[in-house]
Amino acid sequence: MKLKRLKKLSEQTIHENPWTCYKQDRYERPDGAEGDYYYLETPGAVVIIPVLPDGRIALTLQYRYLDDKQSIALPCGGIQKGLETLDAARVELLEETGCVGDNWIHIGSFEPSAGCIKDKTYVFLCDVVEQRAQQLDDTEEIDVLYRLPEEIDTMIEHNDLWCGQTLAAWALAGQHIRKIMGG
């Protein structure tokens, strides 16, 4: 079945900051009726699955303002304008965890909230080859945790790890993670 497409008539930026842009599009349906569509647009994001030589994965622990609680997640962040996805992943990994990665693999990508945010998240797996000091932004306070893949699975099962980007990235990386676990 072929779904009917909407025709974009106009696009207006309502608000813009360095991380997101809030937009309003005017569209026309196939029956001629018009409507408004509101959404956020971002340059995209990266999620990194950094694997240490002993098989543990580096995770972040940080306070999330919108949820008013601490969140455990894979290192992740927005792509700064002008950066390629792999370069953004390298920057985020070093910034949030102090880890330096090698043997980078692009696992895949996903759209975290296709109905209301025009945004693509790119998932990378890498080997951690060096540990340095974190290079946090002024607004960040992040602790680094190290967990085995099976411990991460248990954290997900008990809802201790609930970040949507991390859950999607972990699902995409399944076959690679099973290799790390020896399965």
mmCIF file of C-alpha atoms in Angstrom:
data_model
loop_
_atom_site.group_PDB
_atom_site.id
_atom_site.type_symbol
_atom_site.label_atom_id
_atom_site.label_comp_id
_atom_site.label_asym_id
_atom_site.label_seq_id
_atom_site.Cartn_x
_atom_site.Cartn_y
_atom_site.Cartn_z
ATOM 1 C CA MET A 1 0.000 0.000 0.000
ATOM 2 C CA LYS A 2 1.402 3.363 -1.003
ATOM 3 C CA LEU A 3 0.932 5.988 1.689
ATOM 4 C CA LYS A 4 -0.076 9.476 0.677
ATOM 5 C CA ARG A 5 2.570 12.156 1.049
ATOM 6 C CA LEU A 6 2.181 15.644 2.401
ATOM 7 C CA LYS A 7 3.368 18.564 0.273
ATOM 8 C CA LYS A 8 5.473 21.122 2.132
ATOM 9 C CA LEU A 9 4.258 24.641 1.410
ATOM 10 C CA SER A 10 6.539 26.613 3.721
ATOM 11 C CA GLU A 11 9.020 26.287 6.571
ATOM 12 C CA GLN A 12 9.537 28.761 9.396
ATOM 13 C CA THR A 13 12.130 28.740 12.175
ATOM 14 C CA ILE A 14 10.453 29.619 15.473
ATOM 15 C CA HIS A 15 13.530 29.393 17.690
ATOM 16 C CA GLU A 16 17.135 28.336 17.177
ATOM 17 C CA ASN A 17 20.062 27.709 19.519
ATOM 18 C CA PRO A 18 23.410 25.931 19.043
ATOM 19 C CA TRP A 19 21.836 22.474 19.641
ATOM 20 C CA THR A 20 18.320 22.512 18.189
ATOM 21 C CA CYS A 21 15.996 24.393 15.920
ATOM 22 C CA TYR A 22 12.230 24.530 16.532
ATOM 23 C CA LYS A 23 10.317 24.747 13.242
ATOM 24 C CA GLN A 24 6.811 25.073 11.877
ATOM 25 C CA ASP A 25 6.013 23.747 8.420
ATOM 26 C CA ARG A 26 2.831 24.476 6.520
ATOM 27 C CA TYR A 27 1.715 21.483 4.444
ATOM 28 C CA GLU A 28 -1.017 20.397 2.058
ATOM 29 C CA ARG A 29 -2.655 16.974 2.194
ATOM 30 C CA PRO A 30 -3.590 15.098 -1.005
ATOM 31 C CA ASP A 31 -7.236 16.159 -0.483
ATOM 32 C CA GLY A 32 -6.187 19.837 -0.573
ATOM 33 C CA ALA A 33 -6.586 20.539 3.145
ATOM 34 C CA GLU A 34 -3.732 22.435 4.775
ATOM 35 C CA GLY A 35 -2.165 22.064 8.197
ATOM 36 C CA ASP A 36 0.778 22.954 10.410
ATOM 37 C CA TYR A 37 3.534 20.595 11.552
ATOM 38 C CA TYR A 38 5.771 21.554 14.492
ATOM 39 C CA TYR A 39 9.061 19.784 15.126
ATOM 40 C CA LEU A 40 12.606 20.037 16.426
ATOM 41 C CA GLU A 41 15.569 19.672 14.098
ATOM 42 C CA THR A 42 19.140 18.910 15.161
ATOM 43 C CA PRO A 43 22.454 18.295 13.372
ATOM 44 C CA GLY A 44 22.243 14.710 14.677
ATOM 45 C CA ALA A 45 23.891 12.751 17.456
ATOM 46 C CA VAL A 46 26.396 9.977 18.068
ATOM 47 C CA VAL A 47 26.403 7.077 20.528
ATOM 48 C CA ILE A 48 29.619 5.215 21.229
ATOM 49 C CA ILE A 49 30.100 1.688 22.576
ATOM 50 C CA PRO A 50 33.677 1.837 23.885
ATOM 51 C CA VAL A 51 35.128 -1.606 24.645
ATOM 52 C CA LEU A 52 38.079 -1.868 27.028
ATOM 53 C CA PRO A 53 40.735 -4.595 26.547
ATOM 54 C CA ASP A 54 39.131 -6.663 29.349
ATOM 55 C CA GLY A 55 35.722 -6.603 27.593
ATOM 56 C CA ARG A 56 34.075 -4.041 29.842
ATOM 57 C CA ILE A 57 32.117 -1.172 28.316
ATOM 58 C CA ALA A 58 32.559 2.456 29.417
ATOM 59 C CA LEU A 59 29.272 4.074 30.485
ATOM 60 C CA THR A 60 28.397 7.515 31.778
ATOM 61 C CA LEU A 61 26.472 8.447 34.911
ATOM 62 C CA GLN A 62 25.000 11.923 34.888
ATOM 63 C CA TYR A 63 22.054 13.949 36.120
ATOM 64 C CA ARG A 64 19.294 14.504 33.569
ATOM 65 C CA TYR A 65 17.421 17.738 34.147
ATOM 66 C CA LEU A 66 14.187 16.835 32.316
ATOM 67 C CA ASP A 67 13.803 13.585 34.263
ATOM 68 C CA ASP A 68 15.233 15.043 37.494
ATOM 69 C CA LYS A 69 17.273 11.911 38.138
ATOM 70 C CA GLN A 70 20.577 10.246 37.387
ATOM 71 C CA SER A 71 20.957 8.380 34.128
ATOM 72 C CA ILE A 72 23.357 5.628 33.121
ATOM 73 C CA ALA A 73 24.058 5.683 29.401
ATOM 74 C CA LEU A 74 26.594 4.988 26.722
ATOM 75 C CA PRO A 75 28.713 8.022 25.861
ATOM 76 C CA CYS A 76 26.695 10.149 23.464
ATOM 77 C CA GLY A 77 26.154 13.682 22.309
ATOM 78 C CA GLY A 78 25.108 16.040 19.578
ATOM 79 C CA ILE A 79 27.096 16.526 16.405
ATOM 80 C CA GLN A 80 28.585 19.997 16.229
ATOM 81 C CA LYS A 81 27.993 21.749 12.925
ATOM 82 C CA GLY A 82 30.867 21.086 10.540
ATOM 83 C CA LEU A 83 31.990 17.807 12.153
ATOM 84 C CA GLU A 84 31.738 14.449 10.429
ATOM 85 C CA THR A 85 29.991 11.729 12.438
ATOM 86 C CA LEU A 86 33.164 9.771 13.265
ATOM 87 C CA ASP A 87 34.971 12.921 14.361
ATOM 88 C CA ALA A 88 31.998 13.832 16.558
ATOM 89 C CA ALA A 89 32.105 10.337 18.097
ATOM 90 C CA ARG A 90 35.816 10.678 18.880
ATOM 91 C CA VAL A 91 35.252 14.091 20.476
ATOM 92 C CA GLU A 92 32.305 12.890 22.613
ATOM 93 C CA LEU A 93 34.130 9.762 23.781
ATOM 94 C CA LEU A 94 37.182 11.700 24.947
ATOM 95 C CA GLU A 95 35.102 14.516 26.416
ATOM 96 C CA GLU A 96 32.725 12.345 28.457
ATOM 97 C CA THR A 97 34.934 9.392 29.438
ATOM 98 C CA GLY A 98 38.560 10.316 28.775
ATOM 99 C CA CYS A 99 38.801 7.243 26.533
ATOM 100 C CA VAL A 100 40.662 7.258 23.233
ATOM 101 C CA GLY A 101 39.276 4.798 20.704
ATOM 102 C CA ASP A 102 40.674 2.857 17.753
ATOM 103 C CA ASN A 103 39.278 0.315 15.278
ATOM 104 C CA TRP A 104 36.060 2.293 14.907
ATOM 105 C CA ILE A 105 33.068 0.499 13.393
ATOM 106 C CA HIS A 106 29.920 2.326 12.292
ATOM 107 C CA ILE A 107 27.204 -0.052 13.528
ATOM 108 C CA GLY A 108 24.228 1.783 12.050
ATOM 109 C CA SER A 109 21.907 4.684 12.637
ATOM 110 C CA PHE A 110 18.371 5.356 13.785
ATOM 111 C CA GLU A 111 15.839 8.160 14.136
ATOM 112 C CA PRO A 112 15.078 8.403 17.870
ATOM 113 C CA SER A 113 11.731 10.181 17.597
ATOM 114 C CA ALA A 114 10.697 10.367 13.942
ATOM 115 C CA GLY A 115 7.307 11.980 14.584
ATOM 116 C CA CYS A 116 8.516 15.077 16.391
ATOM 117 C CA ILE A 117 12.285 15.444 15.954
ATOM 118 C CA LYS A 118 14.175 15.540 12.643
ATOM 119 C CA ASP A 119 17.314 13.929 13.976
ATOM 120 C CA LYS A 120 19.555 10.974 13.151
ATOM 121 C CA THR A 121 21.714 9.153 15.688
ATOM 122 C CA TYR A 122 24.840 7.316 14.494
ATOM 123 C CA VAL A 123 26.151 4.371 16.512
ATOM 124 C CA PHE A 124 29.842 3.489 16.701
ATOM 125 C CA LEU A 125 31.771 0.676 18.370
ATOM 126 C CA CYS A 126 35.466 1.107 19.182
ATOM 127 C CA ASP A 127 38.319 -0.414 21.136
ATOM 128 C CA VAL A 128 39.606 1.739 23.987
ATOM 129 C CA VAL A 129 43.377 2.064 23.560
ATOM 130 C CA GLU A 130 44.142 4.838 26.023
ATOM 131 C CA GLN A 131 42.634 6.455 29.125
ATOM 132 C CA ARG A 132 43.058 10.191 29.691
ATOM 133 C CA ALA A 133 41.337 12.815 31.808
ATOM 134 C CA GLN A 134 37.774 13.721 30.831
ATOM 135 C CA GLN A 135 37.366 16.956 28.880
ATOM 136 C CA LEU A 136 33.905 17.955 30.073
ATOM 137 C CA ASP A 137 32.006 21.050 28.987
ATOM 138 C CA ASP A 138 31.290 23.631 31.685
ATOM 139 C CA THR A 139 27.714 22.335 31.958
ATOM 140 C CA GLU A 140 28.640 18.654 32.356
ATOM 141 C CA GLU A 141 29.272 16.566 35.446
ATOM 142 C CA ILE A 142 29.811 12.944 34.455
ATOM 143 C CA ASP A 143 31.098 9.892 36.300
ATOM 144 C CA VAL A 144 32.442 6.996 34.242
ATOM 145 C CA LEU A 145 31.326 3.434 34.986
ATOM 146 C CA TYR A 146 32.759 0.230 33.531
ATOM 147 C CA ARG A 147 30.477 -2.776 33.079
ATOM 148 C CA LEU A 148 30.590 -6.120 31.302
ATOM 149 C CA PRO A 149 28.010 -6.632 28.536
ATOM 150 C CA GLU A 150 26.027 -9.109 30.655
ATOM 151 C CA GLU A 151 25.905 -6.547 33.477
ATOM 152 C CA ILE A 152 24.509 -3.996 31.025
ATOM 153 C CA ASP A 153 21.866 -6.523 29.949
ATOM 154 C CA THR A 154 20.881 -6.941 33.616
ATOM 155 C CA MET A 155 20.745 -3.169 34.108
ATOM 156 C CA ILE A 156 18.394 -2.920 31.114
ATOM 157 C CA GLU A 157 16.260 -5.793 32.420
ATOM 158 C CA HIS A 158 15.865 -4.043 35.801
ATOM 159 C CA ASN A 159 15.222 -0.631 34.184
ATOM 160 C CA ASP A 160 18.374 0.805 35.784
ATOM 161 C CA LEU A 161 19.493 1.816 32.304
ATOM 162 C CA TRP A 162 16.613 3.601 30.567
ATOM 163 C CA CYS A 163 18.167 6.090 28.111
ATOM 164 C CA GLY A 164 16.423 5.552 24.766
ATOM 165 C CA GLN A 165 19.485 6.273 22.650
ATOM 166 C CA THR A 166 21.515 3.778 24.670
ATOM 167 C CA LEU A 167 18.806 1.112 24.400
ATOM 168 C CA ALA A 168 18.548 1.546 20.622
ATOM 169 C CA ALA A 169 22.339 1.551 20.179
ATOM 170 C CA TRP A 170 22.693 -1.571 22.345
ATOM 171 C CA ALA A 171 20.048 -3.342 20.245
ATOM 172 C CA LEU A 172 21.766 -2.334 16.979
ATOM 173 C CA ALA A 173 25.120 -3.572 18.258
ATOM 174 C CA GLY A 174 23.774 -6.942 19.406
ATOM 175 C CA GLN A 175 25.822 -9.205 17.137
ATOM 176 C CA HIS A 176 29.019 -7.296 17.908
ATOM 177 C CA ILE A 177 28.322 -7.429 21.646
ATOM 178 C CA ARG A 178 27.712 -11.196 21.500
ATOM 179 C CA LYS A 179 31.189 -11.585 19.953
ATOM 180 C CA ILE A 180 32.672 -9.647 22.882
ATOM 181 C CA MET A 181 30.804 -11.947 25.275
ATOM 182 C CA GLY A 182 32.144 -14.985 23.427
ATOM 183 C CA GLY A 183 28.752 -16.031 22.043
#
